[in-house]
Coordinates of C-alpha atoms and ligand atoms in Angstrom, one line a residue:
M1 CA -1.6 -147.2 128.1
P2 CA -3.5 -144.0 128.3
P3 CA -4.6 -142.8 124.7
T4 CA -2.9 -139.5 125.0
E5 CA 0.4 -137.7 125.4
H6 CA -1.1 -134.6 127.0
K7 CA 1.2 -134.2 129.9
A8 CA -0.9 -132.0 132.1
L9 CA -3.9 -134.2 131.6
L10 CA -1.9 -137.4 132.4
H11 CA -0.5 -135.8 135.4
W12 CA -3.9 -134.6 136.7
V13 CA -5.5 -138.0 136.1
E14 CA -2.7 -139.7 138.1
E15 CA -3.0 -137.2 140.9
V16 CA -6.7 -137.6 141.2
A17 CA -6.4 -141.4 141.1
R18 CA -3.8 -141.2 143.9
L19 CA -6.3 -139.1 145.9
A20 CA -9.6 -140.9 145.2
Q21 CA -8.0 -144.5 145.0
P22 CA -10.3 -146.0 142.4
D23 CA -9.7 -149.8 141.7
R24 CA -9.1 -149.0 138.1
V25 CA -9.0 -146.1 135.5
H26 CA -10.9 -146.3 132.2
W27 CA -10.2 -143.8 129.4
C28 CA -13.5 -143.3 127.4
D29 CA -13.3 -143.5 123.7
G30 CA -17.0 -142.4 123.2
S31 CA -17.6 -145.3 120.8
E32 CA -21.0 -147.0 120.4
A33 CA -19.5 -150.3 121.6
E34 CA -18.4 -148.5 124.8
Q35 CA -21.8 -147.0 125.3
A36 CA -23.5 -150.4 124.8
R37 CA -21.1 -152.1 127.2
L38 CA -21.6 -149.5 130.0
C39 CA -25.4 -149.5 129.5
Q40 CA -25.3 -153.3 129.9
E41 CA -23.2 -152.9 133.0
L42 CA -25.7 -150.5 134.4
V43 CA -28.4 -153.1 133.8
D44 CA -26.4 -155.8 135.5
R45 CA -25.9 -153.6 138.6
G46 CA -29.6 -152.7 138.8
T47 CA -29.2 -148.9 138.0
F48 CA -30.8 -149.3 134.6
T49 CA -33.9 -151.3 133.5
A50 CA -33.8 -152.1 129.8
L51 CA -37.0 -151.0 128.2
S52 CA -38.9 -153.1 125.8
A53 CA -37.1 -153.6 122.5
D54 CA -40.4 -153.3 120.6
R55 CA -41.8 -150.3 122.4
R56 CA -38.7 -148.3 123.2
P57 CA -35.7 -149.8 121.4
G58 CA -32.2 -149.1 122.8
S59 CA -33.6 -147.2 125.8
F60 CA -33.2 -147.5 129.6
L61 CA -34.9 -146.3 132.7
A62 CA -32.9 -145.3 135.7
R63 CA -34.4 -144.7 139.2
S64 CA -32.3 -142.4 141.3
D65 CA -32.1 -142.5 145.1
P66 CA -35.2 -140.5 146.2
R67 CA -32.8 -138.1 148.0
D68 CA -31.0 -137.3 144.8
V69 CA -33.6 -135.9 142.3
A70 CA -32.7 -132.4 141.3
R71 CA -30.1 -129.7 141.4
L72 CA -29.1 -128.6 144.8
E73 CA -28.6 -124.8 144.7
G74 CA -28.0 -124.6 148.5
R75 CA -24.9 -126.9 148.0
T76 CA -23.6 -125.1 144.8
F77 CA -20.6 -122.8 145.4
I78 CA -18.6 -120.2 143.4
C79 CA -15.1 -120.2 144.9
C80 CA -13.3 -117.2 143.6
E81 CA -10.7 -115.4 145.7
E82 CA -12.9 -112.4 146.6
E83 CA -16.3 -113.1 148.0
A84 CA -17.6 -109.9 146.4
D85 CA -16.8 -111.4 143.0
A86 CA -19.2 -114.2 143.6
G87 CA -21.8 -111.6 144.6
P88 CA -24.9 -111.8 146.9
T89 CA -26.7 -114.5 144.8
N90 CA -24.0 -117.2 145.0
N91 CA -22.9 -119.3 147.8
W92 CA -19.2 -118.6 148.3
L93 CA -16.3 -120.2 150.1
A94 CA -12.6 -119.2 149.9
P95 CA -10.9 -121.5 147.3
A96 CA -8.3 -122.8 149.8
E97 CA -10.9 -123.6 152.4
M98 CA -13.2 -125.4 149.8
R99 CA -10.2 -127.3 148.4
E100 CA -9.3 -128.5 151.8
R101 CA -12.9 -129.8 152.5
L102 CA -13.0 -131.4 149.1
V103 CA -9.6 -133.1 149.3
R104 CA -10.8 -134.6 152.6
L105 CA -14.0 -135.8 151.0
F106 CA -12.4 -137.2 147.8
A107 CA -9.7 -139.1 149.7
G108 CA -10.5 -142.7 149.0
S109 CA -13.9 -141.8 147.7
M110 CA -13.7 -143.9 144.6
R111 CA -12.5 -147.1 146.4
G112 CA -14.0 -150.2 144.9
R113 CA -15.1 -148.3 141.8
T114 CA -13.8 -147.5 138.3
M115 CA -12.7 -143.9 137.6
Y116 CA -13.8 -143.0 134.1
V117 CA -11.7 -140.3 132.2
V118 CA -14.3 -138.5 130.0
P119 CA -12.8 -136.1 127.5
F120 CA -15.5 -133.9 125.9
A121 CA -16.0 -130.8 123.8
M122 CA -18.7 -128.1 124.2
A123 CA -19.8 -126.3 121.0
P124 CA -19.6 -127.8 117.4
A125 CA -16.1 -128.8 116.4
G126 CA -14.1 -126.0 114.9
S127 CA -16.2 -123.2 116.6
P128 CA -14.2 -120.2 117.9
L129 CA -15.9 -120.8 121.2
E130 CA -15.2 -124.6 121.3
T131 CA -14.2 -125.5 124.9
W132 CA -12.7 -128.8 126.1
G133 CA -13.3 -130.4 129.4
V134 CA -12.3 -133.7 131.0
E135 CA -14.7 -135.2 133.6
L136 CA -13.2 -137.7 136.0
T137 CA -16.1 -139.6 137.5
D138 CA -16.8 -142.8 139.4
S139 CA -20.4 -143.0 137.9
P140 CA -21.0 -145.0 134.8
Y141 CA -24.4 -143.3 134.7
V142 CA -22.7 -140.0 134.3
V143 CA -20.5 -141.4 131.5
V144 CA -23.4 -142.7 129.3
N145 CA -25.2 -139.4 129.8
M146 CA -22.1 -137.3 129.0
A147 CA -21.7 -139.4 125.8
I148 CA -25.2 -138.1 124.7
M149 CA -25.0 -134.6 126.0
T150 CA -21.5 -133.6 124.7
R151 CA -19.1 -134.6 122.0
M152 CA -17.3 -137.1 124.0
G153 CA -14.3 -139.4 123.6
K154 CA -11.5 -139.9 121.1
A155 CA -12.2 -136.9 118.9
P156 CA -12.1 -134.2 121.5
L157 CA -9.1 -135.9 123.2
A158 CA -7.2 -135.9 119.8
A159 CA -8.2 -132.2 119.3
M160 CA -6.8 -131.3 122.7
G161 CA -3.4 -132.5 121.4
T162 CA -0.5 -132.5 123.8
D163 CA -1.1 -129.2 125.5
G164 CA -4.7 -128.0 124.8
D165 CA -6.4 -126.2 127.6
F166 CA -9.2 -128.0 129.2
V167 CA -11.6 -127.4 132.2
R168 CA -10.9 -129.9 135.0
C169 CA -14.2 -131.5 136.1
L170 CA -13.9 -133.9 139.0
H171 CA -16.9 -135.9 140.1
S172 CA -17.5 -138.5 142.7
V173 CA -20.8 -140.0 144.0
G174 CA -19.1 -140.1 147.4
A175 CA -19.9 -143.7 148.1
P176 CA -16.7 -145.8 148.3
L177 CA -17.3 -149.6 148.2
P178 CA -15.6 -151.6 150.9
E179 CA -14.2 -154.8 149.7
G180 CA -16.8 -157.4 149.1
A181 CA -19.6 -155.1 149.9
A182 CA -22.7 -155.0 147.7
D183 CA -23.4 -151.8 145.7
V184 CA -26.8 -150.0 145.6
P185 CA -28.4 -149.1 142.3
W186 CA -27.9 -145.4 142.8
P187 CA -24.9 -144.6 145.0
C188 CA -24.7 -141.1 146.3
N189 CA -24.0 -139.2 149.5
P190 CA -26.9 -136.8 149.9
G191 CA -25.8 -135.4 153.3
N192 CA -22.4 -134.2 151.9
V193 CA -23.1 -132.7 148.5
Y194 CA -20.8 -130.1 147.1
V195 CA -21.0 -128.6 143.6
A196 CA -18.0 -126.3 143.7
H197 CA -16.6 -124.1 141.0
F198 CA -13.2 -122.5 140.9
P199 CA -13.7 -120.0 138.1
E200 CA -10.2 -118.6 138.3
S201 CA -8.5 -121.9 137.8
R202 CA -11.3 -123.2 135.6
E203 CA -12.0 -126.2 137.8
I204 CA -15.2 -128.0 138.9
W205 CA -15.4 -130.4 141.9
S206 CA -18.7 -132.1 142.4
Y207 CA -19.3 -134.6 145.3
G208 CA -22.2 -136.6 146.6
S209 CA -24.8 -136.4 143.9
G210 CA -25.2 -138.3 140.7
Y211 CA -28.1 -136.3 139.3
G212 CA -28.4 -134.0 136.3
G213 CA -26.8 -130.6 136.5
N214 CA -25.0 -131.7 139.8
A215 CA -23.1 -134.4 138.0
L216 CA -23.1 -134.0 134.2
L217 CA -20.5 -131.3 134.6
G218 CA -20.3 -130.2 131.0
K219 CA -23.8 -128.7 131.3
K220 CA -24.6 -126.1 134.0
C221 CA -21.2 -126.2 135.7
L222 CA -19.0 -125.8 132.7
A223 CA -21.2 -124.4 129.9
L224 CA -22.9 -121.8 132.2
R225 CA -21.0 -121.1 135.5
V226 CA -17.5 -121.4 134.3
A227 CA -18.2 -120.3 130.7
S228 CA -20.0 -117.2 132.0
V229 CA -16.7 -116.1 133.6
I230 CA -14.7 -117.0 130.5
G231 CA -17.3 -115.0 128.5
R232 CA -16.9 -112.0 130.8
D233 CA -13.2 -112.0 130.4
E234 CA -13.2 -112.6 126.6
G235 CA -16.3 -110.5 125.7
W236 CA -18.9 -113.1 124.9
L237 CA -22.0 -114.5 126.7
A238 CA -22.9 -117.9 128.1
E239 CA -26.6 -118.1 128.6
H240 CA -29.4 -120.3 129.9
M241 CA -31.3 -119.9 126.7
T242 CA -33.2 -121.9 124.1
V243 CA -32.6 -121.0 120.4
V244 CA -35.3 -121.4 117.8
K245 CA -35.4 -120.7 114.1
V246 CA -38.7 -119.2 112.8
T247 CA -39.7 -119.0 109.2
S248 CA -42.8 -117.0 108.3
P249 CA -45.3 -117.6 105.5
A250 CA -43.5 -114.9 103.6
G251 CA -40.3 -117.0 103.8
D252 CA -38.4 -114.6 106.1
V253 CA -36.2 -116.3 108.7
Q254 CA -35.4 -115.2 112.2
Y255 CA -33.5 -116.8 115.0
M256 CA -34.8 -116.1 118.6
A257 CA -33.2 -116.8 121.9
G258 CA -35.3 -117.4 125.0
A259 CA -34.2 -117.2 128.7
F260 CA -36.7 -119.0 130.9
P261 CA -35.8 -120.4 134.3
S262 CA -35.6 -124.1 134.8
A263 CA -38.8 -126.0 133.8
C264 CA -40.4 -122.9 132.4
G265 CA -40.6 -123.8 128.7
K266 CA -37.3 -123.6 126.8
T267 CA -37.4 -127.2 125.4
N268 CA -41.0 -126.7 124.4
L269 CA -40.3 -123.5 122.7
A270 CA -37.2 -124.9 120.9
M271 CA -39.4 -127.7 119.4
L272 CA -42.6 -125.7 118.9
V273 CA -45.0 -126.9 116.3
P274 CA -46.8 -123.8 115.1
T275 CA -50.6 -123.9 115.0
L276 CA -50.7 -120.9 112.6
A277 CA -50.8 -121.9 108.9
G278 CA -47.6 -121.3 106.9
W279 CA -45.3 -120.9 109.9
K280 CA -42.4 -123.2 110.6
A281 CA -40.2 -123.5 113.7
E282 CA -36.9 -125.4 113.9
T283 CA -34.6 -126.2 116.8
I284 CA -31.0 -124.9 117.3
G285 CA -30.7 -125.6 121.0
D286 CA -33.0 -126.1 124.0
D287 CA -31.2 -125.1 127.2
I288 CA -27.9 -123.3 126.8
C289 CA -26.5 -120.8 124.2
W290 CA -23.2 -119.2 123.8
M291 CA -23.3 -115.9 122.0
R292 CA -20.7 -113.5 120.6
L293 CA -20.7 -110.4 118.5
G294 CA -20.2 -110.9 114.7
P295 CA -18.3 -108.5 112.5
D296 CA -21.7 -107.1 111.4
G297 CA -22.5 -106.1 115.0
R298 CA -25.1 -108.9 115.4
L299 CA -25.2 -111.4 118.2
Y300 CA -24.5 -115.0 117.0
A301 CA -25.7 -117.9 119.1
L302 CA -24.7 -121.5 119.1
N303 CA -25.7 -124.6 121.1
P304 CA -22.7 -126.0 123.0
E305 CA -24.5 -129.2 123.8
A306 CA -25.1 -132.3 121.7
G307 CA -28.2 -133.7 123.5
F308 CA -31.3 -132.8 125.5
F309 CA -31.8 -133.4 129.2
G310 CA -35.4 -132.6 129.1
V311 CA -38.3 -132.5 131.5
A312 CA -40.6 -135.5 130.9
P313 CA -43.8 -134.6 132.8
G314 CA -46.2 -132.6 130.7
T315 CA -44.6 -133.8 127.4
S316 CA -47.3 -135.3 125.2
Q317 CA -48.3 -135.7 121.6
L318 CA -50.4 -132.5 121.9
T319 CA -47.9 -130.4 123.8
N320 CA -44.5 -131.4 122.2
P321 CA -44.7 -134.1 119.5
N322 CA -41.2 -133.4 118.4
A323 CA -39.8 -134.3 121.8
L324 CA -41.9 -137.6 121.8
A325 CA -40.5 -138.4 118.3
T326 CA -37.0 -137.7 119.6
V327 CA -37.2 -140.2 122.5
R328 CA -38.7 -143.1 120.6
H329 CA -35.4 -145.0 120.8
G330 CA -31.9 -144.6 122.2
T331 CA -33.0 -142.7 125.2
I332 CA -32.1 -142.7 128.9
F333 CA -35.1 -142.0 131.1
T334 CA -34.5 -141.0 134.7
N335 CA -37.3 -141.2 137.4
T336 CA -40.2 -141.8 135.0
A337 CA -42.7 -144.5 135.7
L338 CA -42.4 -148.0 134.1
T339 CA -45.4 -149.6 132.4
D340 CA -46.2 -153.3 132.5
D341 CA -45.2 -153.7 128.9
G342 CA -41.7 -152.3 129.5
D343 CA -42.3 -148.7 128.3
V344 CA -42.2 -145.4 130.2
W345 CA -45.0 -143.2 131.4
W346 CA -45.3 -139.8 133.1
E347 CA -48.0 -137.4 134.2
G348 CA -49.3 -135.7 131.2
L349 CA -48.1 -138.2 128.6
T350 CA -51.7 -139.5 128.2
S351 CA -54.9 -138.0 129.7
T352 CA -55.7 -141.2 131.6
P353 CA -52.9 -143.1 133.3
P354 CA -52.4 -146.9 132.7
E355 CA -54.1 -149.1 135.2
H356 CA -50.9 -150.2 136.7
L357 CA -47.4 -148.9 136.8
I358 CA -44.1 -149.1 138.7
D359 CA -43.6 -145.6 140.0
W360 CA -40.3 -143.7 140.0
K361 CA -39.5 -145.2 143.5
G362 CA -39.9 -148.7 142.2
E363 CA -43.2 -149.3 143.9
D364 CA -46.6 -150.5 142.5
W365 CA -48.8 -147.6 141.5
W366 CA -52.3 -147.3 140.2
P367 CA -54.6 -144.3 139.6
G368 CA -55.7 -142.8 142.9
R369 CA -52.4 -143.7 144.7
P370 CA -51.0 -140.7 146.6
G371 CA -48.2 -139.0 144.8
P372 CA -47.2 -138.8 141.1
A373 CA -46.0 -142.0 139.2
A374 CA -43.1 -140.0 137.7
H375 CA -41.0 -137.6 139.7
P376 CA -41.9 -134.0 138.7
N377 CA -38.3 -133.5 137.6
A378 CA -38.1 -136.9 135.7
R379 CA -36.0 -136.4 132.6
F380 CA -35.0 -137.9 129.3
T381 CA -31.4 -137.8 127.9
V382 CA -31.3 -138.1 124.2
A383 CA -29.1 -137.0 121.3
A384 CA -30.3 -133.8 119.6
A385 CA -29.5 -135.4 116.2
Q386 CA -32.6 -137.6 116.8
C387 CA -34.9 -134.6 117.0
P388 CA -36.9 -134.2 113.8
S389 CA -37.1 -130.4 114.2
M390 CA -33.4 -129.7 114.2
A391 CA -32.4 -126.9 111.8
P392 CA -29.3 -128.0 109.9
E393 CA -27.4 -124.9 111.1
W394 CA -27.6 -126.1 114.7
L395 CA -24.1 -127.5 113.8
S396 CA -22.8 -124.2 112.4
P397 CA -19.5 -123.4 114.2
E398 CA -20.2 -119.7 113.8
G399 CA -23.7 -119.8 115.2
V400 CA -26.9 -118.1 114.0
P401 CA -27.7 -114.3 114.1
I402 CA -30.3 -113.6 116.8
S403 CA -33.2 -111.1 116.1
A404 CA -35.0 -111.3 119.3
I405 CA -34.3 -112.2 122.9
L406 CA -37.3 -113.4 124.9
F407 CA -37.3 -113.5 128.7
G408 CA -40.1 -115.4 130.4
G409 CA -41.0 -117.0 133.7
R410 CA -44.0 -118.4 135.5
R411 CA -46.0 -115.5 136.7
S412 CA -49.6 -116.1 137.8
T413 CA -50.2 -112.4 138.0
T414 CA -49.0 -109.0 136.9
V415 CA -46.8 -109.8 133.8
P416 CA -48.8 -109.6 130.5
L417 CA -48.5 -112.2 127.8
V418 CA -45.9 -110.2 125.9
H419 CA -44.2 -106.7 125.9
E420 CA -41.2 -105.3 124.2
A421 CA -38.4 -103.2 125.7
F422 CA -38.0 -99.6 124.5
D423 CA -34.3 -100.2 123.8
W424 CA -31.2 -102.3 124.7
E425 CA -30.8 -100.8 128.1
H426 CA -34.4 -101.3 129.0
G427 CA -34.0 -104.8 127.6
V428 CA -31.2 -105.5 130.1
Y429 CA -33.5 -104.0 132.8
L430 CA -36.2 -106.5 131.8
G431 CA -33.7 -109.4 132.0
S432 CA -32.5 -108.3 135.4
S433 CA -36.0 -108.1 136.7
L434 CA -37.1 -111.6 135.5
A435 CA -38.9 -113.5 138.2
S436 CA -40.6 -116.9 138.3
E437 CA -42.5 -119.3 140.5
T438 CA -40.0 -122.0 141.5
T439 CA -40.3 -125.6 140.0
A440 CA -39.1 -129.1 140.8
A441 CA -35.9 -128.7 138.7
A442 CA -34.2 -127.6 141.9
A443 CA -34.6 -129.1 145.4
G444 CA -36.8 -126.9 147.7
D445 CA -40.3 -125.3 147.6
V446 CA -42.3 -125.2 144.4
G447 CA -44.4 -122.3 143.3
V448 CA -42.7 -119.6 145.3
L449 CA -42.1 -116.4 143.4
R450 CA -38.4 -115.4 143.2
R451 CA -36.2 -113.1 141.1
D452 CA -34.3 -115.2 138.6
P453 CA -32.4 -112.5 136.6
F454 CA -31.8 -113.7 133.0
A455 CA -32.9 -117.1 134.2
M456 CA -29.3 -117.3 135.4
L457 CA -29.8 -117.0 139.2
P458 CA -28.4 -120.5 139.9
F459 CA -25.9 -120.5 136.9
C460 CA -24.0 -117.2 136.9
G461 CA -20.4 -117.8 137.9
Y462 CA -19.7 -114.3 139.1
N463 CA -21.3 -111.2 140.7
M464 CA -24.8 -110.8 139.0
A465 CA -24.4 -107.1 139.0
D466 CA -21.2 -107.4 137.0
Y467 CA -23.0 -109.7 134.7
W468 CA -25.6 -107.0 134.0
A469 CA -22.8 -104.6 133.4
H470 CA -21.3 -107.0 130.9
W471 CA -24.7 -107.1 129.0
L472 CA -24.8 -103.3 129.1
S473 CA -21.3 -103.1 127.6
L474 CA -22.3 -105.0 124.4
P475 CA -23.3 -101.9 122.3
A476 CA -19.9 -100.3 122.9
R477 CA -18.1 -103.5 121.9
A478 CA -19.3 -103.3 118.3
E479 CA -18.4 -100.7 115.7
R480 CA -22.0 -100.7 114.4
P481 CA -24.0 -102.6 117.0
N482 CA -27.0 -104.4 115.6
L483 CA -28.4 -106.1 118.7
P484 CA -31.6 -108.1 119.1
K485 CA -34.8 -106.6 120.3
V486 CA -35.8 -107.7 123.8
F487 CA -39.2 -109.0 125.0
L488 CA -40.7 -110.3 128.2
V489 CA -43.3 -113.0 127.7
N490 CA -45.5 -114.9 130.1
W491 CA -47.3 -118.1 129.1
F492 CA -48.4 -118.7 132.7
R493 CA -50.8 -115.9 133.7
K494 CA -53.7 -117.3 135.6
G495 CA -57.4 -116.4 135.7
A496 CA -60.2 -117.3 138.1
G497 CA -59.8 -120.8 139.7
G498 CA -56.1 -120.8 138.9
R499 CA -56.5 -121.9 135.3
Y500 CA -53.9 -120.8 132.7
L501 CA -55.4 -118.1 130.5
W502 CA -53.1 -118.8 127.6
P503 CA -53.2 -122.2 125.8
G504 CA -49.4 -122.2 125.4
F505 CA -47.2 -124.6 123.5
G506 CA -47.8 -124.6 119.7
E507 CA -50.1 -121.6 120.2
N508 CA -47.1 -119.6 121.3
I509 CA -46.4 -119.0 117.7
R510 CA -49.1 -116.3 117.8
V511 CA -46.9 -114.3 120.2
I512 CA -43.8 -115.2 118.2
A513 CA -45.5 -113.9 115.1
W514 CA -45.9 -110.6 116.7
V515 CA -42.3 -110.6 117.9
F516 CA -41.2 -111.5 114.3
A517 CA -43.0 -108.5 112.9
R518 CA -41.7 -106.2 115.6
C519 CA -38.2 -107.4 114.5
G520 CA -38.9 -106.3 110.9
G521 CA -39.9 -109.7 109.5
R522 CA -42.6 -110.0 106.8
T523 CA -45.2 -112.2 108.4
G524 CA -48.0 -112.7 105.8
E525 CA -47.7 -114.5 102.5
A526 CA -48.2 -111.3 100.7
G527 CA -45.3 -109.8 102.6
E528 CA -47.2 -107.7 105.1
R529 CA -46.1 -107.0 108.7
V530 CA -48.6 -107.4 111.5
G531 CA -46.8 -105.9 114.4
G532 CA -48.9 -103.0 115.7
A533 CA -47.9 -101.8 119.1
V534 CA -49.0 -99.3 121.8
R535 CA -46.9 -97.6 124.3
T536 CA -47.5 -98.6 127.9
P537 CA -45.6 -97.6 131.1
I538 CA -43.8 -101.0 131.0
G539 CA -42.9 -101.2 127.3
W540 CA -44.4 -101.7 123.9
A541 CA -47.5 -103.9 124.0
P542 CA -49.4 -105.4 121.1
S543 CA -52.2 -103.1 119.8
P544 CA -55.7 -104.6 119.9
G545 CA -55.9 -107.5 117.4
A546 CA -52.1 -107.5 116.7
I547 CA -51.8 -111.0 118.2
P548 CA -53.6 -113.2 115.7
T549 CA -56.3 -115.2 117.5
D550 CA -58.1 -116.7 114.6
G551 CA -59.0 -120.4 115.1
L552 CA -58.4 -120.0 118.9
E553 CA -61.3 -120.4 121.3
L554 CA -60.0 -117.6 123.5
P555 CA -62.8 -115.3 124.9
D556 CA -62.1 -111.6 124.5
E557 CA -62.1 -111.1 128.2
D558 CA -59.3 -113.6 128.5
M559 CA -57.2 -111.8 125.9
E560 CA -57.8 -108.6 127.7
E561 CA -56.7 -110.0 131.0
L562 CA -53.6 -111.6 129.3
L563 CA -52.5 -108.2 128.0
R564 CA -53.7 -106.1 131.0
V565 CA -51.1 -103.8 132.6
D566 CA -52.3 -103.2 136.2
V567 CA -50.6 -100.0 137.4
A568 CA -51.1 -100.8 141.1
E569 CA -49.6 -104.3 140.6
W570 CA -46.7 -102.7 138.7
R571 CA -46.0 -100.2 141.5
Q572 CA -45.6 -103.2 143.8
E573 CA -43.3 -104.7 141.2
V574 CA -41.2 -101.6 141.4
S575 CA -40.8 -101.8 145.2
S576 CA -39.9 -105.4 144.9
M577 CA -37.3 -104.5 142.3
Q578 CA -35.9 -101.8 144.5
E579 CA -35.4 -104.4 147.2
H580 CA -33.9 -106.8 144.7
Y581 CA -31.4 -104.2 143.5
R582 CA -30.4 -103.1 147.0
R583 CA -28.8 -106.5 147.4
F584 CA -26.1 -105.5 144.9
G585 CA -25.0 -102.2 146.7
D586 CA -22.8 -100.0 144.6
R587 CA -22.0 -102.8 142.1
L588 CA -25.5 -102.2 140.6
P589 CA -24.9 -100.5 137.2
Q590 CA -26.2 -96.9 137.3
Q591 CA -28.1 -97.4 134.1
L592 CA -30.3 -100.1 135.8
A593 CA -31.0 -97.9 138.7
G594 CA -32.0 -95.2 136.1
Q595 CA -34.2 -97.7 134.3
L596 CA -36.0 -98.6 137.5
A597 CA -36.5 -94.9 138.4
A598 CA -37.8 -94.2 134.9
L599 CA -40.3 -97.1 135.2
A600 CA -41.5 -95.7 138.5
E601 CA -41.9 -92.3 136.9
R602 CA -43.9 -93.6 134.0
L603 CA -46.2 -95.5 136.3
E604 CA -46.6 -92.4 138.3
Q605 CA -47.7 -90.5 135.2
A606 CA -50.1 -93.2 134.3
G607 CA -52.1 -92.3 137.4
Ligands
GTP701 P1 -35.1 -127.0 132.0 O1 -34.7 -128.2 131.2 O2 -35.4 -127.3 133.5 O3 -34.2 -125.9 131.9 O4 -36.6 -126.7 131.6 P2 -37.3 -125.9 130.2 O5 -37.2 -124.4 130.4 O6 -36.7 -126.5 129.1 O7 -38.8 -126.3 130.3 P3 -39.7 -127.3 129.5 O8 -39.8 -126.8 128.1 O9 -39.1 -128.7 129.6 O10 -41.1 -127.2 130.2 C1 -41.2 -127.5 131.6 C2 -42.6 -127.8 131.9 O11 -43.5 -126.6 131.5 C3 -43.2 -129.0 131.2 O12 -44.1 -129.7 132.0 C4 -44.0 -128.3 130.0 O13 -45.1 -129.1 129.6 C5 -44.5 -127.1 130.6 N1 -44.6 -125.9 129.6 C6 -43.8 -125.6 128.6 N2 -44.3 -124.7 127.8 C7 -45.5 -124.4 128.3 C8 -46.5 -123.5 127.9 O14 -46.4 -122.8 126.9 N3 -47.6 -123.4 128.6 C9 -47.8 -124.2 129.7 N4 -49.0 -124.1 130.4 N5 -46.9 -125.1 130.1 C10 -45.8 -125.2 129.4
SPV702 C1 -32.2 -126.9 134.7 O1 -32.5 -127.2 135.9 O2 -32.3 -125.8 134.2 C2 -31.9 -128.1 133.8 C3 -31.7 -129.4 134.4 O3 -31.8 -127.9 132.6 S1 -30.2 -129.7 135.0 O4 -29.3 -130.2 134.0 O5 -30.3 -130.7 136.1 O6 -29.6 -128.5 135.5
MN703 MN1 -32.1 -125.7 132.1

């Protein structure tokens, strides 16, 4: 007996079962016993390797099919009625046409498998933004990850009642099992992947991939692509942002949100361990935030997720001790390397690799072997509650008031360490201009500079120009708007020989301290503010000495280079922005065209 009397849900589950023809249907209750049973089943079928009970208790390693290792942006679609509403940055197909293709693919696609019914909630229970989803999936790997990443099972199902609205999330790895055939450890169908969104009917259909954002449908598909459309319609924001709580030596508290493209530093900023004495940082969320205007005209942010699906490579005791403490137990690792004593390893975890490993493809590996031992997009899935740096208010249903919004990408050149927007409209311009060198989080080339506005290029569920207009509309939506200040940061500027000029990680607190002071916070113990700024053509920049560098072995010339605004480079940036904006035709908000013209003018004046 299904554990609900929700008619629409029951009807849909039946309809999908008729189409996909699974051998059986299992309603997930989200209990610990269920999680343990499914993990054991994944061990039995070879998807999981149980890690050493001494070294990594309650933890597992999954190795994916080498063809299924990251998000597939080329196979991700926004299927709204009008192509123009998807905009030039999204793949589009008419809903009827996409539905036809998908129905053909899903027909019989779960044969020989179990279809799991996974009810889940995004946002803390009782939040005005709480959104329910139900994922139907034939992947037990997806179920155990969803159990960590969302509030999953009995509780959200009960909260939905008999007629609560939910987002229909349909997922199949696209690998039906003929009777008697042996399964593979990571079934998938890489040649036929679709990650399709129907924003108007609030539906997601994903086929062929079992990995990350392609398959854990609460995350990028629901909490960003679909939620961004709901937010547009209802007047709130769904963003690819980290949220961090910062306390200064003076005891002032500020919450900051940071939009950085995939694998550009959100998780690390969320878990920052400040190197400056007296500063404290705590975590609200690491990847997605939902924000709405409060009655006081401020933007309030909450983390809709319950776990982290974080990048493993580069995570070490030096760079992110909080992440390492979080993944000590009860963690699912995907595509890391396996040590001889049953633990995990990845590039950057230790300065010298172990003498022998099993690499992410399941092959013997030793130092000097070609290729990394862990896939560059290897990840850990772990409950946020295990993270020692969580701020208690990460569970606040109302969210936390944001003082600063940071935009940041990987820019080897041009973009200085930090600068501040002149005002809200200029801040929206900065977000719209965000660009970054591509990473392994998505399939395709790595290190290629591309515009990634608001770090939402692959995640915005509607026309990006309309999304900018939505951001521009915020001040008019509040009686007395009191919106965050906006900053552009760049931890990744490079010097001679391609080395990073800025030490990054815990040292980022030095930039945060300047931002904090710019937002009116008292930084020093005695209550002083250290936020000196000079006006440059691109925005407010720290005045000399305003970024504290005491205790940092940073040559003066490096700091100068980090803060340098090269007028010639910025003129090129303007031409590239003109090209970027041209793609949006007359949907581009006039204010942004005006901002770009004003920037060009300021650069002209600068000589
Ligand atoms: P997604 O989960 O893909 O959205 O990524 P993210 O934005 O959360 O990025 P994350 O914090 O996981 O960092 C990605 C990679 O960048 C890791 O290898 C980090 O070690 C590295 N990284 C993060 N912050 C810094 C920094 O301040 N400086 C440098 N040089 N590298 C950093
Ligand atoms: C990202 O790519 O921004 C991620 C990982 O956070 S995934 O969930 O796969 O989208
Ligand atoms: Mn992300």
